[in-house]
Structure formats: structure tokens, C-alpha cells
Amino acid sequence: VLVTDVRTPLGQAVVRAALTAGASKVFLGVAREWTPFAGREALYALENTEVTPLDVTDGTSVSEAASSIGGKVDILINTAQYARPGTAMARRDVVTARDEMEVNFFGAMRLLQAFGPAMRGRGADGENSAVAWVNLLSVYALSNWPAYGVNAATQAAAYSLSQSARADFAGSGVKVVNVFHGPLDDEEHQPLPPPKVTPMALASGIMTALKEGVEQSFVGDIARDIAERWREDPGLLERELTLTKNLE
């Protein structure tokens, strides 16, 4: 299992959940390995893990990681995310939006280009077969919530990319799994009131989705509520979310 970003509480929760679920080896994707981060010592002390330098915003870093471990990855879980609040008009420039796209969309695309071909080739390789590509997506990829409007747009782009990935992996045996979630209980979503999804709850939801073999899963009350309303009437949901554009 490759967890692409373990610098965050979410990435670390996914590592522990994967080990608990029985993963024989978990590769720890670490950007800027020379800089410390909370939880690093405890994470690195876990058995059956291996640190892999990996920065999804750097094509060379992604390519080197794929060359090193690509043939060993059966499940890739992309935990790299970047989120900031605001609509386009609420921001003064496009700098932050570029940063969000670099991680949320182009990061996912770099991973697909570097790791995808080897996983597709090993999709039916018996006991050593690659089995799943897991994307973590904000549920607002389905319908934009203006409080995090630009970020939701990057998530929508990532969601569309995941649908394209299904075509790339078609017939290979590798399943593309989209796990949608509401706001996370993390630093980036600190201004938001509850309910929020804890890293451990999302990690558990990922393992459940993999165990059940589904292609789509919704973790947390907000994600399930938004998904249900989106299925019933996408236009109505869009109007309702527009009326709740503020963080309060």
C-alpha cells in the first residue's frame, strides 16, 4: 500500500488503518523529508513501513518514487490534499488556486502518469496483482459550496479525472475507488462548525470501501446528506448551497 502524503493526521491515520487491516507493507509518501512534522517519530517507528520521498507537486519526485516502488504497489491511496476557503471573487489573485490545483488535480494526474501504467500491467498478476486506486474527494466536488468555492472547483476537476482514470484502468482488474467526505477535522477546516470527519473515521471508511469492493463511498453525515440531495435534485442542491456560502 502506498499512502501518498503522511505529513498530515489524515495520512497517518490511513497508514495505521491499512496496517490494522492487514497490509504487509505500507510505503510512507513524504514530501520535504528534511523538515519535521507532527507525529513523525511514532509513524516511522511502525513496523512494516518504508519511507518514500514523494512530493505530488514535483514531477521528478513522483517519477523517482514510481521507479523505486511502482512495481510493489498494489493499492495507492492518495491522501495529498490542499484546501483554502473562499470564492474566486473573494480572493485577490490566483496564487492559492494554483496551489490547490497543483495538489488536488495535477498531483493526482502526476501519480496516474507515473504509477498507473505499472499498476495497470499488474492488475491481473495473480497473488502480486495491483487491485485499487483510491481517491479522497470532497463531497463538494459534486456540487459547489461557495464557502470553499475555488477548492470545490479543484475537487470537481479531480473527480472528473478519476472518471477518466476508470477508462485508463478498464479491463485491468484495478478498481478506481472514490471516497467522498465532508469537511475534515483538521487545521485547514478549523473555522467550520461540526460535524466534521475525523482522520480516523475517514481512514476507517477507506478500509471499509476497499473491503466491500465498491467504487464509490461517502464518509460522514455531511457527505451522505449532500450525496442524497444531489441524487434527488442537483439544481435544488446547488441553489441551497449558494444560500449558505458563508462559513457560519
PDB file of C-alpha atoms in Angstrom:
ATOM      1  CA  VAL A   1       0.000   0.000   0.000  1.00  0.00           C
ATOM      2  CA  LEU A   2       1.246   3.495  -0.851  1.00  0.00           C
ATOM      3  CA  VAL A   3      -0.107   6.407   1.192  1.00  0.00           C
ATOM      4  CA  THR A   4       0.977   9.420  -0.818  1.00  0.00           C
ATOM      5  CA  ASP A   5       1.167  12.041   1.956  1.00  0.00           C
ATOM      6  CA  VAL A   6       1.780  11.082   5.582  1.00  0.00           C
ATOM      7  CA  ARG A   7       2.705  14.517   6.897  1.00  0.00           C
ATOM      8  CA  THR A   8      -0.917  15.088   7.925  1.00  0.00           C
ATOM      9  CA  PRO A   9      -3.057  13.481  10.633  1.00  0.00           C
ATOM     10  CA  LEU A  10      -5.195  12.028   7.836  1.00  0.00           C
ATOM     11  CA  GLY A  11      -2.256  10.366   6.119  1.00  0.00           C
ATOM     12  CA  GLN A  12      -1.012   8.945   9.408  1.00  0.00           C
ATOM     13  CA  ALA A  13      -4.473   7.610  10.263  1.00  0.00           C
ATOM     14  CA  VAL A  14      -4.653   5.888   6.871  1.00  0.00           C
ATOM     15  CA  VAL A  15      -1.263   4.258   7.449  1.00  0.00           C
ATOM     16  CA  ARG A  16      -2.376   2.838  10.786  1.00  0.00           C
ATOM     17  CA  ALA A  17      -5.723   1.715   9.386  1.00  0.00           C
ATOM     18  CA  ALA A  18      -4.006  -0.071   6.496  1.00  0.00           C
ATOM     19  CA  LEU A  19      -1.644  -1.886   8.851  1.00  0.00           C
ATOM     20  CA  THR A  20      -4.528  -2.875  11.112  1.00  0.00           C
ATOM     21  CA  ALA A  21      -6.407  -4.158   8.054  1.00  0.00           C
ATOM     22  CA  GLY A  22      -3.507  -6.482   7.288  1.00  0.00           C
ATOM     23  CA  ALA A  23      -1.269  -4.640   4.822  1.00  0.00           C
ATOM     24  CA  SER A  24       2.081  -6.436   4.639  1.00  0.00           C
ATOM     25  CA  LYS A  25       3.942  -3.220   3.764  1.00  0.00           C
ATOM     26  CA  VAL A  26       2.917   0.425   3.741  1.00  0.00           C
ATOM     27  CA  PHE A  27       5.012   2.943   1.849  1.00  0.00           C
ATOM     28  CA  LEU A  28       5.013   6.348   3.531  1.00  0.00           C
ATOM     29  CA  GLY A  29       4.976   9.155   0.984  1.00  0.00           C
ATOM     30  CA  VAL A  30       6.838  12.106   2.492  1.00  0.00           C
ATOM     31  CA  ALA A  31       7.353  15.476   0.824  1.00  0.00           C
ATOM     32  CA  ARG A  32      10.196  17.667   2.123  1.00  0.00           C
ATOM     33  CA  GLU A  33      11.571  14.817   4.219  1.00  0.00           C
ATOM     34  CA  TRP A  34      14.218  17.125   5.669  1.00  0.00           C
ATOM     35  CA  THR A  35      11.573  19.171   7.536  1.00  0.00           C
ATOM     36  CA  PRO A  36       9.975  17.747  10.700  1.00  0.00           C
ATOM     37  CA  PHE A  37       6.245  17.199  11.123  1.00  0.00           C
ATOM     38  CA  ALA A  38       3.970  16.238  13.983  1.00  0.00           C
ATOM     39  CA  GLY A  39       3.810  12.506  14.595  1.00  0.00           C
ATOM     40  CA  ARG A  40       6.876  11.660  12.524  1.00  0.00           C
ATOM     41  CA  GLU A  41       8.806   9.681  15.131  1.00  0.00           C
ATOM     42  CA  ALA A  42       5.848   7.499  16.091  1.00  0.00           C
ATOM     43  CA  LEU A  43       4.978   6.952  12.433  1.00  0.00           C
ATOM     44  CA  TYR A  44       8.495   5.989  11.408  1.00  0.00           C
ATOM     45  CA  ALA A  45       8.655   3.556  14.332  1.00  0.00           C
ATOM     46  CA  LEU A  46       5.759   1.485  12.974  1.00  0.00           C
ATOM     47  CA  GLU A  47       6.694  -1.961  11.722  1.00  0.00           C
ATOM     48  CA  ASN A  48       6.160  -2.949   8.082  1.00  0.00           C
ATOM     49  CA  THR A  49       6.544   0.607   6.809  1.00  0.00           C
ATOM     50  CA  GLU A  50       9.064   2.212   4.467  1.00  0.00           C
ATOM     51  CA  VAL A  51       9.650   5.920   3.927  1.00  0.00           C
ATOM     52  CA  THR A  52       9.438   7.026   0.300  1.00  0.00           C
ATOM     53  CA  PRO A  53      10.303  10.600  -0.730  1.00  0.00           C
ATOM     54  CA  LEU A  54       7.243  11.796  -2.639  1.00  0.00           C
ATOM     55  CA  ASP A  55       6.013  15.284  -3.448  1.00  0.00           C
ATOM     56  CA  VAL A  56       2.952  15.201  -5.699  1.00  0.00           C
ATOM     57  CA  THR A  57       3.651  18.771  -6.876  1.00  0.00           C
ATOM     58  CA  ASP A  58       7.031  17.725  -8.282  1.00  0.00           C
ATOM     59  CA  GLY A  59       7.017  15.561 -11.386  1.00  0.00           C
ATOM     60  CA  THR A  60      10.588  14.397 -10.853  1.00  0.00           C
ATOM     61  CA  SER A  61       9.830  13.336  -7.286  1.00  0.00           C
ATOM     62  CA  VAL A  62       6.778  11.370  -8.395  1.00  0.00           C
ATOM     63  CA  SER A  63       8.659   9.694 -11.244  1.00  0.00           C
ATOM     64  CA  GLU A  64      11.551   8.708  -8.975  1.00  0.00           C
ATOM     65  CA  ALA A  65       9.159   7.245  -6.410  1.00  0.00           C
ATOM     66  CA  ALA A  66       7.405   5.251  -9.115  1.00  0.00           C
ATOM     67  CA  SER A  67      10.734   3.942 -10.408  1.00  0.00           C
ATOM     68  CA  SER A  68      11.667   2.863  -6.896  1.00  0.00           C
ATOM     69  CA  ILE A  69       8.463   1.249  -5.633  1.00  0.00           C
ATOM     70  CA  GLY A  70       5.955   1.284  -8.502  1.00  0.00           C
ATOM     71  CA  GLY A  71       6.263  -2.438  -9.095  1.00  0.00           C
ATOM     72  CA  LYS A  72       5.447  -3.178  -5.459  1.00  0.00           C
ATOM     73  CA  VAL A  73       2.317  -1.041  -5.010  1.00  0.00           C
ATOM     74  CA  ASP A  74      -0.948  -2.995  -5.008  1.00  0.00           C
ATOM     75  CA  ILE A  75      -3.106  -0.219  -3.555  1.00  0.00           C
ATOM     76  CA  LEU A  76      -2.458   3.508  -3.920  1.00  0.00           C
ATOM     77  CA  ILE A  77      -4.300   5.825  -1.537  1.00  0.00           C
ATOM     78  CA  ASN A  78      -3.891   9.475  -2.468  1.00  0.00           C
ATOM     79  CA  THR A  79      -4.082  11.440   0.783  1.00  0.00           C
ATOM     80  CA  ALA A  80      -2.459  14.591  -0.626  1.00  0.00           C
ATOM     81  CA  GLN A  81      -4.914  17.460  -0.269  1.00  0.00           C
ATOM     82  CA  TYR A  82      -4.769  21.247  -0.099  1.00  0.00           C
ATOM     83  CA  ALA A  83      -7.798  23.341   0.844  1.00  0.00           C
ATOM     84  CA  ARG A  84      -8.386  27.026   1.479  1.00  0.00           C
ATOM     85  CA  PRO A  85     -11.700  28.882   1.883  1.00  0.00           C
ATOM     86  CA  GLY A  86     -13.193  31.420  -0.479  1.00  0.00           C
ATOM     87  CA  THR A  87     -14.818  32.018  -3.837  1.00  0.00           C
ATOM     88  CA  ALA A  88     -12.988  33.386  -6.865  1.00  0.00           C
ATOM     89  CA  MET A  89     -14.160  36.951  -6.188  1.00  0.00           C
ATOM     90  CA  ALA A  90     -13.222  36.685  -2.518  1.00  0.00           C
ATOM     91  CA  ARG A  91      -9.592  36.144  -3.472  1.00  0.00           C
ATOM     92  CA  ARG A  92      -7.267  38.817  -4.786  1.00  0.00           C
ATOM     93  CA  ASP A  93      -5.324  36.617  -7.189  1.00  0.00           C
ATOM     94  CA  VAL A  94      -4.987  33.045  -8.449  1.00  0.00           C
ATOM     95  CA  VAL A  95      -1.898  32.054  -6.442  1.00  0.00           C
ATOM     96  CA  THR A  96      -3.748  29.960  -3.860  1.00  0.00           C
ATOM     97  CA  ALA A  97      -5.947  28.437  -6.537  1.00  0.00           C
ATOM     98  CA  ARG A  98      -2.833  27.339  -8.416  1.00  0.00           C
ATOM     99  CA  ASP A  99      -1.513  25.723  -5.241  1.00  0.00           C
ATOM    100  CA  GLU A 100      -4.799  23.856  -4.804  1.00  0.00           C
ATOM    101  CA  MET A 101      -4.774  22.682  -8.406  1.00  0.00           C
ATOM    102  CA  GLU A 102      -1.136  21.597  -8.144  1.00  0.00           C
ATOM    103  CA  VAL A 103      -2.002  19.226  -5.304  1.00  0.00           C
ATOM    104  CA  ASN A 104      -5.622  18.253  -5.883  1.00  0.00           C
ATOM    105  CA  PHE A 105      -5.646  17.894  -9.672  1.00  0.00           C
ATOM    106  CA  PHE A 106      -2.159  17.936 -11.160  1.00  0.00           C
ATOM    107  CA  GLY A 107      -0.828  15.940  -8.211  1.00  0.00           C
ATOM    108  CA  ALA A 108      -3.353  13.202  -8.912  1.00  0.00           C
ATOM    109  CA  MET A 109      -2.527  13.366 -12.613  1.00  0.00           C
ATOM    110  CA  ARG A 110       1.212  13.016 -11.956  1.00  0.00           C
ATOM    111  CA  LEU A 111       0.536   9.974  -9.794  1.00  0.00           C
ATOM    112  CA  LEU A 112      -1.607   8.414 -12.511  1.00  0.00           C
ATOM    113  CA  GLN A 113       1.027   9.009 -15.172  1.00  0.00           C
ATOM    114  CA  ALA A 114       3.858   7.634 -13.040  1.00  0.00           C
ATOM    115  CA  PHE A 115       2.256   4.774 -11.094  1.00  0.00           C
ATOM    116  CA  GLY A 116      -0.743   3.976 -13.279  1.00  0.00           C
ATOM    117  CA  PRO A 117       0.904   2.044 -16.134  1.00  0.00           C
ATOM    118  CA  ALA A 118       2.719  -0.385 -13.829  1.00  0.00           C
ATOM    119  CA  MET A 119      -0.389  -0.963 -11.738  1.00  0.00           C
ATOM    120  CA  ARG A 120      -2.483  -1.500 -14.865  1.00  0.00           C
ATOM    121  CA  GLY A 121       0.062  -4.013 -16.122  1.00  0.00           C
ATOM    122  CA  ARG A 122      -0.079  -5.892 -12.830  1.00  0.00           C
ATOM    123  CA  GLY A 123      -3.848  -5.784 -12.467  1.00  0.00           C
ATOM    124  CA  ALA A 124      -4.236  -9.478 -13.211  1.00  0.00           C
ATOM    125  CA  ASP A 125      -0.879 -10.707 -11.943  1.00  0.00           C
ATOM    126  CA  GLY A 126      -2.135 -13.434  -9.617  1.00  0.00           C
ATOM    127  CA  GLU A 127      -1.064 -13.079  -5.997  1.00  0.00           C
ATOM    128  CA  ASN A 128       1.007  -9.979  -6.785  1.00  0.00           C
ATOM    129  CA  SER A 129      -1.745  -8.149  -8.633  1.00  0.00           C
ATOM    130  CA  ALA A 130      -2.474  -4.460  -8.196  1.00  0.00           C
ATOM    131  CA  VAL A 131      -6.036  -4.034  -7.015  1.00  0.00           C
ATOM    132  CA  ALA A 132      -7.120  -0.466  -6.249  1.00  0.00           C
ATOM    133  CA  TRP A 133      -6.517   3.226  -6.823  1.00  0.00           C
ATOM    134  CA  VAL A 134      -8.160   5.304  -4.091  1.00  0.00           C
ATOM    135  CA  ASN A 135      -9.038   8.988  -4.456  1.00  0.00           C
ATOM    136  CA  LEU A 136     -10.151  11.078  -1.486  1.00  0.00           C
ATOM    137  CA  LEU A 137     -12.534  13.776  -2.662  1.00  0.00           C
ATOM    138  CA  SER A 138     -14.543  16.499  -1.001  1.00  0.00           C
ATOM    139  CA  VAL A 139     -18.238  15.812  -1.455  1.00  0.00           C
ATOM    140  CA  TYR A 140     -18.465  19.377  -2.766  1.00  0.00           C
ATOM    141  CA  ALA A 141     -16.892  18.039  -5.940  1.00  0.00           C
ATOM    142  CA  LEU A 142     -20.482  17.057  -6.759  1.00  0.00           C
ATOM    143  CA  SER A 143     -21.986  20.485  -6.114  1.00  0.00           C
ATOM    144  CA  ASN A 144     -20.035  23.606  -5.243  1.00  0.00           C
ATOM    145  CA  TRP A 145     -20.201  25.048  -1.739  1.00  0.00           C
ATOM    146  CA  PRO A 146     -19.102  28.691  -2.043  1.00  0.00           C
ATOM    147  CA  ALA A 147     -17.530  28.820   1.433  1.00  0.00           C
ATOM    148  CA  TYR A 148     -14.755  26.725  -0.130  1.00  0.00           C
ATOM    149  CA  GLY A 149     -15.799  27.527  -3.676  1.00  0.00           C
ATOM    150  CA  VAL A 150     -12.471  27.546  -5.505  1.00  0.00           C
ATOM    151  CA  ASN A 151     -11.315  24.466  -3.645  1.00  0.00           C
ATOM    152  CA  ALA A 152     -14.546  22.704  -4.568  1.00  0.00           C
ATOM    153  CA  ALA A 153     -13.818  23.532  -8.206  1.00  0.00           C
ATOM    154  CA  THR A 154     -10.423  21.823  -7.950  1.00  0.00           C
ATOM    155  CA  GLN A 155     -12.108  18.847  -6.305  1.00  0.00           C
ATOM    156  CA  ALA A 156     -14.605  18.682  -9.172  1.00  0.00           C
ATOM    157  CA  ALA A 157     -11.676  18.599 -11.586  1.00  0.00           C
ATOM    158  CA  ALA A 158     -10.097  15.772  -9.597  1.00  0.00           C
ATOM    159  CA  TYR A 159     -13.408  13.887  -9.624  1.00  0.00           C
ATOM    160  CA  SER A 160     -13.625  14.198 -13.397  1.00  0.00           C
ATOM    161  CA  LEU A 161     -10.027  12.989 -13.659  1.00  0.00           C
ATOM    162  CA  SER A 162     -10.935   9.923 -11.603  1.00  0.00           C
ATOM    163  CA  GLN A 163     -13.633   9.071 -14.133  1.00  0.00           C
ATOM    164  CA  SER A 164     -11.023   9.296 -16.870  1.00  0.00           C
ATOM    165  CA  ALA A 165      -8.792   7.019 -14.778  1.00  0.00           C
ATOM    166  CA  ARG A 166     -11.528   4.380 -14.819  1.00  0.00           C
ATOM    167  CA  ALA A 167     -11.201   4.320 -18.591  1.00  0.00           C
ATOM    168  CA  ASP A 168      -7.415   4.005 -18.282  1.00  0.00           C
ATOM    169  CA  PHE A 169      -7.719   1.051 -15.901  1.00  0.00           C
ATOM    170  CA  ALA A 170     -10.664  -0.602 -17.678  1.00  0.00           C
ATOM    171  CA  GLY A 171     -10.181  -4.332 -18.087  1.00  0.00           C
ATOM    172  CA  SER A 172      -7.018  -4.400 -15.972  1.00  0.00           C
ATOM    173  CA  GLY A 173      -8.556  -5.538 -12.710  1.00  0.00           C
ATOM    174  CA  VAL A 174      -7.561  -2.320 -10.926  1.00  0.00           C
ATOM    175  CA  LYS A 175     -10.593  -0.685  -9.330  1.00  0.00           C
ATOM    176  CA  VAL A 176     -10.791   3.110  -9.030  1.00  0.00           C
ATOM    177  CA  VAL A 177     -12.380   3.925  -5.680  1.00  0.00           C
ATOM    178  CA  ASN A 178     -13.668   7.427  -4.921  1.00  0.00           C
ATOM    179  CA  VAL A 179     -14.166   8.119  -1.224  1.00  0.00           C
ATOM    180  CA  PHE A 180     -16.136  11.329  -0.716  1.00  0.00           C
ATOM    181  CA  HIS A 181     -16.083  13.147   2.605  1.00  0.00           C
ATOM    182  CA  GLY A 182     -17.335  16.316   4.235  1.00  0.00           C
ATOM    183  CA  PRO A 183     -15.101  18.892   5.943  1.00  0.00           C
ATOM    184  CA  LEU A 184     -12.257  17.251   7.828  1.00  0.00           C
ATOM    185  CA  ASP A 185     -11.480  17.866  11.461  1.00  0.00           C
ATOM    186  CA  ASP A 186      -8.119  19.421  10.656  1.00  0.00           C
ATOM    187  CA  GLU A 187      -6.293  22.736  10.626  1.00  0.00           C
ATOM    188  CA  GLU A 188      -7.474  23.700   7.146  1.00  0.00           C
ATOM    189  CA  HIS A 189     -11.143  23.441   8.169  1.00  0.00           C
ATOM    190  CA  GLN A 190     -10.760  24.856  11.677  1.00  0.00           C
ATOM    191  CA  PRO A 191     -13.205  27.784  11.107  1.00  0.00           C
ATOM    192  CA  LEU A 192     -16.066  25.393  10.337  1.00  0.00           C
ATOM    193  CA  PRO A 193     -18.540  24.189  12.958  1.00  0.00           C
ATOM    194  CA  PRO A 194     -19.222  20.474  13.479  1.00  0.00           C
ATOM    195  CA  PRO A 195     -19.998  17.945  12.267  1.00  0.00           C
ATOM    196  CA  LYS A 196     -16.605  17.263  10.759  1.00  0.00           C
ATOM    197  CA  VAL A 197     -14.980  13.993   9.758  1.00  0.00           C
ATOM    198  CA  THR A 198     -12.062  12.876  11.907  1.00  0.00           C
ATOM    199  CA  PRO A 199      -8.980  11.476  10.175  1.00  0.00           C
ATOM    200  CA  MET A 200      -9.546   8.092  11.817  1.00  0.00           C
ATOM    201  CA  ALA A 201     -13.185   7.967  10.686  1.00  0.00           C
ATOM    202  CA  LEU A 202     -12.167   8.702   7.099  1.00  0.00           C
ATOM    203  CA  ALA A 203      -9.350   6.153   7.258  1.00  0.00           C
ATOM    204  CA  SER A 204     -11.799   3.555   8.533  1.00  0.00           C
ATOM    205  CA  GLY A 205     -14.197   4.441   5.718  1.00  0.00           C
ATOM    206  CA  ILE A 206     -11.446   3.894   3.166  1.00  0.00           C
ATOM    207  CA  MET A 207     -10.705   0.431   4.525  1.00  0.00           C
ATOM    208  CA  THR A 208     -14.414  -0.419   4.508  1.00  0.00           C
ATOM    209  CA  ALA A 209     -14.733   0.674   0.874  1.00  0.00           C
ATOM    210  CA  LEU A 210     -11.746  -1.476  -0.096  1.00  0.00           C
ATOM    211  CA  LYS A 211     -13.077  -4.461   1.818  1.00  0.00           C
ATOM    212  CA  GLU A 212     -16.524  -4.163   0.236  1.00  0.00           C
ATOM    213  CA  GLY A 213     -15.099  -3.635  -3.250  1.00  0.00           C
ATOM    214  CA  VAL A 214     -17.211  -0.569  -4.019  1.00  0.00           C
ATOM    215  CA  GLU A 215     -16.246   2.128  -6.498  1.00  0.00           C
ATOM    216  CA  GLN A 216     -17.855   4.961  -4.562  1.00  0.00           C
ATOM    217  CA  SER A 217     -18.264   5.640  -0.861  1.00  0.00           C
ATOM    218  CA  PHE A 218     -19.471   8.543   1.272  1.00  0.00           C
ATOM    219  CA  VAL A 219     -17.967   9.009   4.724  1.00  0.00           C
ATOM    220  CA  GLY A 220     -19.622  11.162   7.370  1.00  0.00           C
ATOM    221  CA  ASP A 221     -23.063  12.674   7.845  1.00  0.00           C
ATOM    222  CA  ILE A 222     -22.462  15.699   5.623  1.00  0.00           C
ATOM    223  CA  ALA A 223     -21.132  13.634   2.723  1.00  0.00           C
ATOM    224  CA  ARG A 224     -24.067  11.229   2.872  1.00  0.00           C
ATOM    225  CA  ASP A 225     -26.565  14.094   3.133  1.00  0.00           C
ATOM    226  CA  ILE A 226     -25.079  16.027   0.207  1.00  0.00           C
ATOM    227  CA  ALA A 227     -24.919  12.869  -1.921  1.00  0.00           C
ATOM    228  CA  GLU A 228     -28.565  12.043  -1.258  1.00  0.00           C
ATOM    229  CA  ARG A 229     -29.729  15.567  -2.072  1.00  0.00           C
ATOM    230  CA  TRP A 230     -27.545  15.637  -5.192  1.00  0.00           C
ATOM    231  CA  ARG A 231     -29.121  12.432  -6.470  1.00  0.00           C
ATOM    232  CA  GLU A 232     -32.621  13.753  -5.816  1.00  0.00           C
ATOM    233  CA  ASP A 233     -32.248  17.206  -7.396  1.00  0.00           C
ATOM    234  CA  PRO A 234     -28.816  18.610  -8.350  1.00  0.00           C
ATOM    235  CA  GLY A 235     -30.252  22.002  -9.261  1.00  0.00           C
ATOM    236  CA  LEU A 236     -32.034  22.417  -5.951  1.00  0.00           C
ATOM    237  CA  LEU A 237     -28.911  21.411  -4.041  1.00  0.00           C
ATOM    238  CA  GLU A 238     -26.870  23.992  -5.935  1.00  0.00           C
ATOM    239  CA  ARG A 239     -29.327  26.739  -5.009  1.00  0.00           C
ATOM    240  CA  GLU A 240     -29.408  25.647  -1.374  1.00  0.00           C
ATOM    241  CA  LEU A 241     -25.622  25.583  -1.104  1.00  0.00           C
ATOM    242  CA  THR A 242     -25.392  29.019  -2.701  1.00  0.00           C
ATOM    243  CA  LEU A 243     -27.516  30.385   0.144  1.00  0.00           C
ATOM    244  CA  THR A 244     -25.034  29.007   2.701  1.00  0.00           C
ATOM    245  CA  LYS A 245     -21.888  30.484   1.190  1.00  0.00           C
ATOM    246  CA  ASN A 246     -20.605  31.873   4.478  1.00  0.00           C
ATOM    247  CA  LEU A 247     -18.609  29.832   6.983  1.00  0.00           C
ATOM    248  CA  GLU A 248     -21.102  30.458   9.769  1.00  0.00           C
TER     249      GLU A 248
END
